[in-house]
Coordinates of C-alpha atoms in Angstrom, one line a residue:
M1 CA -0.1 0.2 0.1
F2 CA 2.8 2.3 0.9
T3 CA 4.6 1.7 -2.2
I4 CA 1.6 2.4 -4.3
S5 CA 1.3 5.8 -2.8
L6 CA 4.7 6.5 -3.2
T7 CA 4.5 5.9 -6.5
S8 CA 1.7 8.1 -7.1
I9 CA 3.8 11.4 -6.0
M10 CA 6.6 10.4 -8.0
G11 CA 4.9 12.6 -10.7
N12 CA 5.5 16.2 -10.0
T13 CA 8.0 15.8 -6.6
L14 CA 10.7 14.4 -8.6
I15 CA 10.2 17.2 -11.2
A16 CA 9.8 20.5 -9.2
P17 CA 13.3 21.2 -8.3
A18 CA 14.3 20.3 -11.6
I19 CA 11.6 22.9 -13.5
P20 CA 13.9 25.7 -14.1
D21 CA 16.6 23.2 -15.6
I22 CA 13.8 21.7 -17.9
L23 CA 12.3 25.0 -18.9
D24 CA 16.1 26.4 -19.8
S25 CA 16.9 23.1 -21.7
F26 CA 14.2 23.5 -24.1
G27 CA 14.0 27.3 -24.0
R28 CA 10.9 28.1 -22.5
E29 CA 10.0 30.9 -20.0
A30 CA 8.9 30.5 -16.2
G31 CA 5.0 31.1 -17.2
S32 CA 5.3 27.3 -18.9
S33 CA 6.1 25.8 -15.7
G34 CA 2.5 25.7 -15.0
V35 CA 1.3 23.6 -18.2
L36 CA 4.1 21.2 -17.2
V37 CA 3.2 20.6 -13.2
A38 CA -0.5 20.1 -14.8
A39 CA 0.1 17.8 -17.5
I40 CA 0.5 14.7 -15.2
P41 CA -3.2 15.5 -13.1
L42 CA -5.4 16.4 -15.9
P43 CA -6.3 13.3 -17.5
G44 CA -7.1 12.1 -13.8
I45 CA -10.2 14.5 -13.6
V46 CA -12.2 12.3 -15.9
I47 CA -10.1 8.9 -15.6
A48 CA -9.9 8.8 -11.5
P49 CA -13.7 8.0 -11.2
L50 CA -13.7 5.5 -14.0
I51 CA -10.8 3.6 -12.5
G52 CA -12.7 3.6 -9.4
I53 CA -15.7 2.1 -10.9
L54 CA -13.9 -0.7 -12.5
A55 CA -11.8 -1.0 -9.3
D56 CA -15.4 -1.7 -7.6
R57 CA -16.7 -4.1 -10.5
F58 CA -13.3 -6.5 -11.5
G59 CA -11.2 -6.0 -8.3
R60 CA -8.5 -4.2 -6.8
R61 CA -5.2 -5.7 -8.5
R62 CA -6.6 -5.9 -12.2
V63 CA -7.0 -2.1 -12.2
L64 CA -4.0 -1.0 -10.2
V65 CA -1.2 -3.5 -12.1
P66 CA -2.3 -1.9 -15.7
C67 CA -2.2 2.0 -13.8
L68 CA 1.2 1.1 -12.6
T69 CA 2.6 -0.1 -15.7
I70 CA 1.5 3.0 -17.6
F71 CA 3.0 5.2 -15.4
G72 CA 6.5 3.7 -15.9
I73 CA 6.2 3.2 -19.5
A74 CA 5.0 6.9 -19.7
G75 CA 7.7 7.8 -17.0
I76 CA 10.4 6.7 -19.2
L77 CA 9.3 8.7 -22.2
V78 CA 9.5 11.6 -19.7
A79 CA 12.8 11.2 -18.9
T80 CA 13.9 10.6 -22.2
A81 CA 11.8 13.4 -24.2
Q82 CA 13.6 15.3 -27.0
S83 CA 11.1 18.3 -27.3
F84 CA 8.9 20.2 -24.5
E85 CA 6.0 18.9 -26.7
W86 CA 6.9 15.3 -26.3
L87 CA 7.8 16.0 -22.8
L88 CA 4.0 17.3 -22.0
A89 CA 2.6 14.6 -24.3
A90 CA 4.5 11.4 -22.1
R91 CA 3.5 13.3 -19.3
F92 CA 0.0 13.9 -19.7
F93 CA -0.2 9.8 -20.6
Q94 CA 1.6 9.3 -17.7
G95 CA -1.6 11.1 -16.0
F96 CA -3.9 8.1 -17.1
G97 CA -1.5 5.8 -14.8
S98 CA -1.1 8.5 -11.9
A99 CA -5.1 8.6 -11.8
G100 CA -6.0 5.3 -9.9
L101 CA -2.9 5.2 -7.6
I102 CA -3.6 7.2 -4.5
N103 CA -7.1 6.1 -4.0
L104 CA -6.5 2.7 -4.6
G105 CA -3.9 2.9 -2.0
V106 CA -6.7 4.2 0.6
V107 CA -8.9 2.0 -0.5
L108 CA -6.7 -1.3 0.0
I109 CA -6.4 0.3 3.5
T110 CA -10.4 0.8 3.9
D111 CA -10.9 -2.9 2.6
H112 CA -8.9 -4.3 5.6
F113 CA -9.1 -1.6 8.5
A114 CA -12.2 0.3 10.3
G115 CA -12.9 2.8 12.5
M116 CA -9.8 4.0 14.6
E117 CA -7.6 1.3 13.2
R118 CA -8.5 2.4 9.4
T119 CA -8.2 6.3 10.8
H120 CA -4.4 5.0 12.0
W121 CA -3.5 3.5 9.4
I122 CA -4.5 6.5 6.8
G123 CA -2.2 8.5 9.1
R124 CA 0.5 5.8 8.8
N125 CA 0.2 6.0 4.8
S126 CA 0.0 9.8 4.6
A127 CA 3.4 9.8 6.6
A128 CA 5.0 7.5 4.2
L129 CA 3.9 9.9 1.5
I130 CA 5.1 12.7 3.8
L131 CA 8.7 11.2 4.1
A132 CA 8.9 10.8 0.3
L133 CA 7.8 14.5 -0.2
A134 CA 10.4 15.7 1.9
V135 CA 13.4 12.9 0.8
F136 CA 12.4 12.9 -3.1
P137 CA 12.8 16.5 -4.1
V138 CA 16.0 16.7 -2.3
V139 CA 17.3 13.5 -3.9
S140 CA 16.2 14.6 -7.3
G141 CA 17.5 18.5 -7.1
I142 CA 20.4 16.9 -6.3
V143 CA 20.5 14.4 -9.0
T144 CA 19.7 17.4 -11.6
H145 CA 22.2 19.4 -9.9
T146 CA 25.2 17.1 -10.6
F147 CA 23.9 14.8 -13.3
G148 CA 21.2 16.8 -15.0
W149 CA 17.7 17.0 -14.8
R150 CA 16.9 13.1 -16.9
W151 CA 18.7 11.4 -14.4
A152 CA 16.5 12.9 -12.0
L153 CA 13.3 11.4 -13.7
A154 CA 14.5 7.9 -14.0
P155 CA 13.2 6.6 -10.9
Y156 CA 9.8 6.6 -12.8
G157 CA 10.6 3.4 -14.5
L158 CA 10.6 1.6 -11.0
S159 CA 6.6 1.6 -11.3
L160 CA 7.4 -1.1 -13.4
V161 CA 8.9 -3.4 -10.6
T162 CA 5.9 -2.2 -8.2
A163 CA 3.6 -3.5 -10.9
V164 CA 5.2 -6.9 -10.8
V165 CA 5.1 -7.1 -6.8
A166 CA 1.6 -5.8 -6.6
W167 CA 0.6 -8.5 -9.1
R168 CA 1.9 -11.1 -7.2
M169 CA 1.1 -9.9 -3.8
L170 CA -2.2 -8.9 -4.3
E171 CA -5.3 -11.4 -4.0
P172 CA -7.3 -11.3 -7.4
D173 CA -10.2 -9.9 -5.2
A174 CA -13.4 -9.5 -8.1
P175 CA -16.4 -8.5 -5.7
H176 CA -18.9 -11.0 -5.5
V177 CA -21.4 -9.2 -6.3
T178 CA -21.1 -6.6 -9.4
P179 CA -23.5 -3.3 -8.9
P180 CA -24.6 -2.3 -12.3
V181 CA -23.0 1.0 -14.1
R182 CA -25.9 2.8 -13.4
E183 CA -26.4 1.8 -9.8
Q184 CA -22.6 2.8 -9.2
L185 CA -23.1 6.5 -11.2
S186 CA -26.1 6.7 -8.6
G187 CA -24.1 5.7 -5.7
I188 CA -21.5 8.1 -6.8
G189 CA -24.3 11.1 -7.7
A190 CA -25.6 10.3 -3.9
A191 CA -22.0 11.0 -2.3
L192 CA -21.8 14.2 -4.5
R193 CA -25.2 15.2 -2.8
N194 CA -24.1 14.2 0.8
P195 CA -23.0 17.4 2.3
V196 CA -20.0 16.3 4.2
L197 CA -18.4 14.7 1.4
A198 CA -19.2 17.7 -1.3
S199 CA -17.5 19.9 1.3
A200 CA -14.4 17.4 1.4
F201 CA -14.2 16.8 -2.3
A202 CA -14.3 20.8 -2.5
A203 CA -11.7 21.1 0.0
G204 CA -9.6 18.4 -1.6
A205 CA -9.6 20.6 -4.7
L206 CA -8.6 23.5 -3.2
A207 CA -5.7 21.5 -1.2
F208 CA -4.0 20.1 -4.0
A209 CA -4.6 23.5 -6.3
V210 CA -2.6 24.8 -3.6
T211 CA 0.3 21.9 -3.2
F212 CA 0.5 21.7 -6.9
G213 CA 0.2 25.7 -7.7
A214 CA 1.4 27.8 -5.0
F215 CA 3.9 25.4 -3.7
L216 CA 5.4 22.8 -6.5
T217 CA 4.8 25.6 -9.5
A218 CA 5.7 29.2 -8.3
L219 CA 8.1 28.1 -5.3
P220 CA 10.9 26.5 -7.2
T221 CA 10.9 29.5 -9.7
H222 CA 10.4 31.7 -6.8
L223 CA 13.4 30.6 -5.4
E224 CA 15.6 31.0 -8.2
D225 CA 14.3 34.3 -9.3
D226 CA 14.3 36.2 -5.9
F227 CA 16.8 34.3 -4.1
G228 CA 19.3 32.8 -6.7
L229 CA 19.3 29.4 -5.2
S230 CA 20.5 26.1 -6.9
A231 CA 18.5 23.4 -8.3
A232 CA 20.0 21.4 -4.9
W233 CA 19.0 24.0 -2.4
R234 CA 15.5 24.7 -4.0
G235 CA 15.1 20.4 -3.8
V236 CA 16.1 21.0 0.1
I237 CA 13.6 23.7 1.0
I238 CA 10.7 21.8 -1.0
G239 CA 11.4 18.9 1.1
L240 CA 11.3 21.0 4.3
P241 CA 8.0 20.8 5.2
G242 CA 8.2 17.1 5.0
V243 CA 9.4 17.0 8.5
P244 CA 6.7 18.7 10.6
A245 CA 4.3 16.8 7.9
F246 CA 5.5 13.9 8.8
V247 CA 5.5 14.1 12.6
T248 CA 1.9 15.0 12.3
A249 CA 1.0 12.4 10.1
F250 CA 2.5 9.6 11.9
N251 CA 1.0 10.8 15.1
F252 CA -2.4 11.3 13.1
G253 CA -4.6 8.5 15.1
R254 CA -3.5 10.7 18.3
V255 CA -4.2 13.7 16.6
R256 CA -7.7 12.9 16.2
R257 CA -8.3 11.1 19.4
R258 CA -7.4 14.4 20.7
W259 CA -9.0 16.9 18.1
R260 CA -12.3 17.0 16.7
T261 CA -11.9 16.3 12.7
G262 CA -13.6 20.2 12.3
T263 CA -10.7 21.4 14.7
V264 CA -7.7 20.0 12.9
L265 CA -9.2 20.8 9.5
M266 CA -9.7 24.5 10.4
G267 CA -6.1 24.6 12.3
A268 CA -4.5 23.4 9.3
A269 CA -6.4 25.8 6.6
V270 CA -5.2 28.7 9.3
C271 CA -1.6 27.3 9.1
W272 CA -1.5 27.1 5.5
I273 CA -2.6 30.8 5.1
T274 CA 0.2 31.6 7.7
G275 CA 2.8 29.8 5.9
F276 CA 2.0 31.3 2.2
L277 CA 2.1 35.0 3.5
L278 CA 5.5 34.2 4.9
I279 CA 6.8 32.4 1.9
G280 CA 4.9 35.1 -0.1
L281 CA 6.1 38.2 1.4
A282 CA 9.8 37.2 2.8
S283 CA 12.9 39.2 2.0
T284 CA 15.2 36.4 3.4
V285 CA 15.5 32.7 3.0
A286 CA 15.0 32.1 6.9
V287 CA 11.8 33.8 6.7
V288 CA 10.9 31.5 3.9
V289 CA 12.1 28.5 5.8
V290 CA 9.7 29.5 8.7
G291 CA 6.6 29.5 6.3
A292 CA 7.4 26.3 4.8
L293 CA 7.3 24.6 8.0
F294 CA 3.9 26.0 8.9
Y295 CA 2.9 24.2 5.3
G296 CA 4.4 21.3 6.7
L297 CA 2.8 21.3 9.8
A298 CA -0.7 21.7 8.3
D299 CA -0.2 19.2 5.6
G300 CA 0.5 16.3 7.9
A301 CA -3.6 17.0 9.2
L302 CA -4.9 17.8 6.1
I303 CA -4.9 15.5 3.5
P304 CA -5.5 12.0 5.8
S305 CA -8.5 14.2 7.6
L306 CA -10.0 14.5 4.1
Q307 CA -9.1 11.2 2.9
D308 CA -10.6 9.8 6.4
T309 CA -13.7 11.6 6.4
S310 CA -14.7 10.9 2.9
S311 CA -13.9 6.7 3.2
R312 CA -16.2 7.3 6.4
F313 CA -19.3 8.0 4.7
A314 CA -18.4 6.3 1.2
P315 CA -21.0 3.3 1.0
E316 CA -19.0 -0.2 0.9
V317 CA -20.4 -1.3 -2.2
H318 CA -19.2 2.1 -3.8
R319 CA -16.2 2.7 -1.9
A320 CA -13.7 2.7 -4.6
A321 CA -16.1 4.9 -7.0
V322 CA -16.6 7.4 -4.1
M323 CA -13.1 7.9 -3.2
A324 CA -12.0 7.9 -6.9
T325 CA -14.5 10.9 -7.3
W326 CA -12.6 12.5 -4.2
T327 CA -9.4 12.1 -6.4
G328 CA -11.0 13.6 -9.5
C329 CA -11.6 16.9 -7.3
A330 CA -8.2 16.7 -6.0
R331 CA -6.8 16.1 -9.7
A332 CA -8.7 18.7 -10.8
G333 CA -6.7 20.9 -8.2
Q334 CA -3.6 19.6 -9.5
A335 CA -4.6 20.5 -12.7
T336 CA -5.9 24.1 -12.1
G337 CA -3.5 25.1 -9.4
P338 CA -0.4 25.1 -11.3
L339 CA -2.3 26.7 -14.7
L340 CA -3.0 29.6 -12.3
A341 CA -0.1 29.9 -10.8
G342 CA 1.8 29.9 -14.0
A343 CA -0.7 32.5 -15.4
V344 CA 0.0 34.8 -12.6
I345 CA 3.2 34.1 -12.5
A346 CA 3.6 35.4 -16.8
G347 CA 1.4 38.7 -15.3
S348 CA 2.4 39.2 -11.9
G349 CA 6.0 37.4 -11.1
T350 CA 6.3 34.7 -8.3
T351 CA 5.5 36.4 -5.5
A352 CA 2.0 37.1 -6.6
G353 CA 2.2 33.6 -7.9
I354 CA 2.9 32.4 -4.1
L355 CA 0.0 34.4 -2.9
T356 CA -2.9 32.5 -4.5
G357 CA -1.9 29.7 -2.1
V358 CA -3.1 32.2 0.7
A359 CA -6.3 33.1 -1.6
C360 CA -7.3 28.7 -2.0
A361 CA -6.6 28.3 1.8
T362 CA -8.8 30.9 3.1
G363 CA -11.7 29.5 0.6
M364 CA -10.8 26.0 2.4
L365 CA -11.5 27.3 5.9
L366 CA -14.8 29.1 4.9
I367 CA -15.9 25.4 3.8
F368 CA -14.7 24.2 6.8
A369 CA -16.2 26.8 9.2
L370 CA -19.4 27.4 7.4
G371 CA -20.0 23.7 6.2
P372 CA -21.6 20.6 8.2
I373 CA -17.5 19.3 8.7
R374 CA -17.0 21.8 11.9
R375 CA -19.5 19.5 13.5
L376 CA -18.1 16.2 12.7
P377 CA -16.5 14.4 15.8

């Protein structure tokens, strides 16, 4: 489960520190960073819910292994692309494989655990993701600085190894009763009408818009343009939030036993607002570091809380479809966030791109404070 989740985040965590180098190698302006980051999540807006429906109908393994295979093959094409256009096309293809990975990892946890044990393992899964979010950019930045960006993206091919392992270890668990497609679509529709799930879906879209827009798209260029940092140092700062985020996510079960879901989510949104204000208005790298730590502290609680809330309210027979719909909303945020940040960077500079994170985090705070999530235990 952890390896599947780790593979899912390679798409943009490996490439983030290398973005300026990639753009330079193809003679592209900083504004092109948005479309570069958005290329992977874009297919997931539509494909992720479809993958969830297929996983409910045919079983987890039969859907998961092809997703891992597509991700690995496309990743090799990304690392070897000879033009910016081919690189974008390969990343778009890679997005078809990536669309099913995060949600199916959480679905596997929910299939095997319930109650606070489910909350515990969702938190540990997020901790593994966050540890990778801290390590992958650092390694990618160092490799980019030393050997070039193509070698930094070479680990995409490891997804093919994960596909073989998943096929051997997961049981061929096709459901005993296959609901009609119309019933599955009806289940997704009912989920969207549930106010708690609708709030979690909207917040997920905004959360990933912040992460992939303000943080992974605007921040690398901001660090180069305003502070002159190399790829290696950009990777260190991008990975730094993983430290507090890992601690929070690893202890997510304890956090949830102490504070209500609504309290945790509202506190996370406030920390994100504070963090991006500090990063965007910073005049020194030290202040950027403080802002990044605020971001990481909140990130470790925000995503597992949204995943746990969504899985808690998802009907068992439609679990993969509902979680995949949440992922589709997250993919919409992943796609629109970088495009918005890229457009803002092109028109107003990287500081304005960073401050889009403040606006999105404020939107999340309003969803949590004014909606039904505020009352969740």
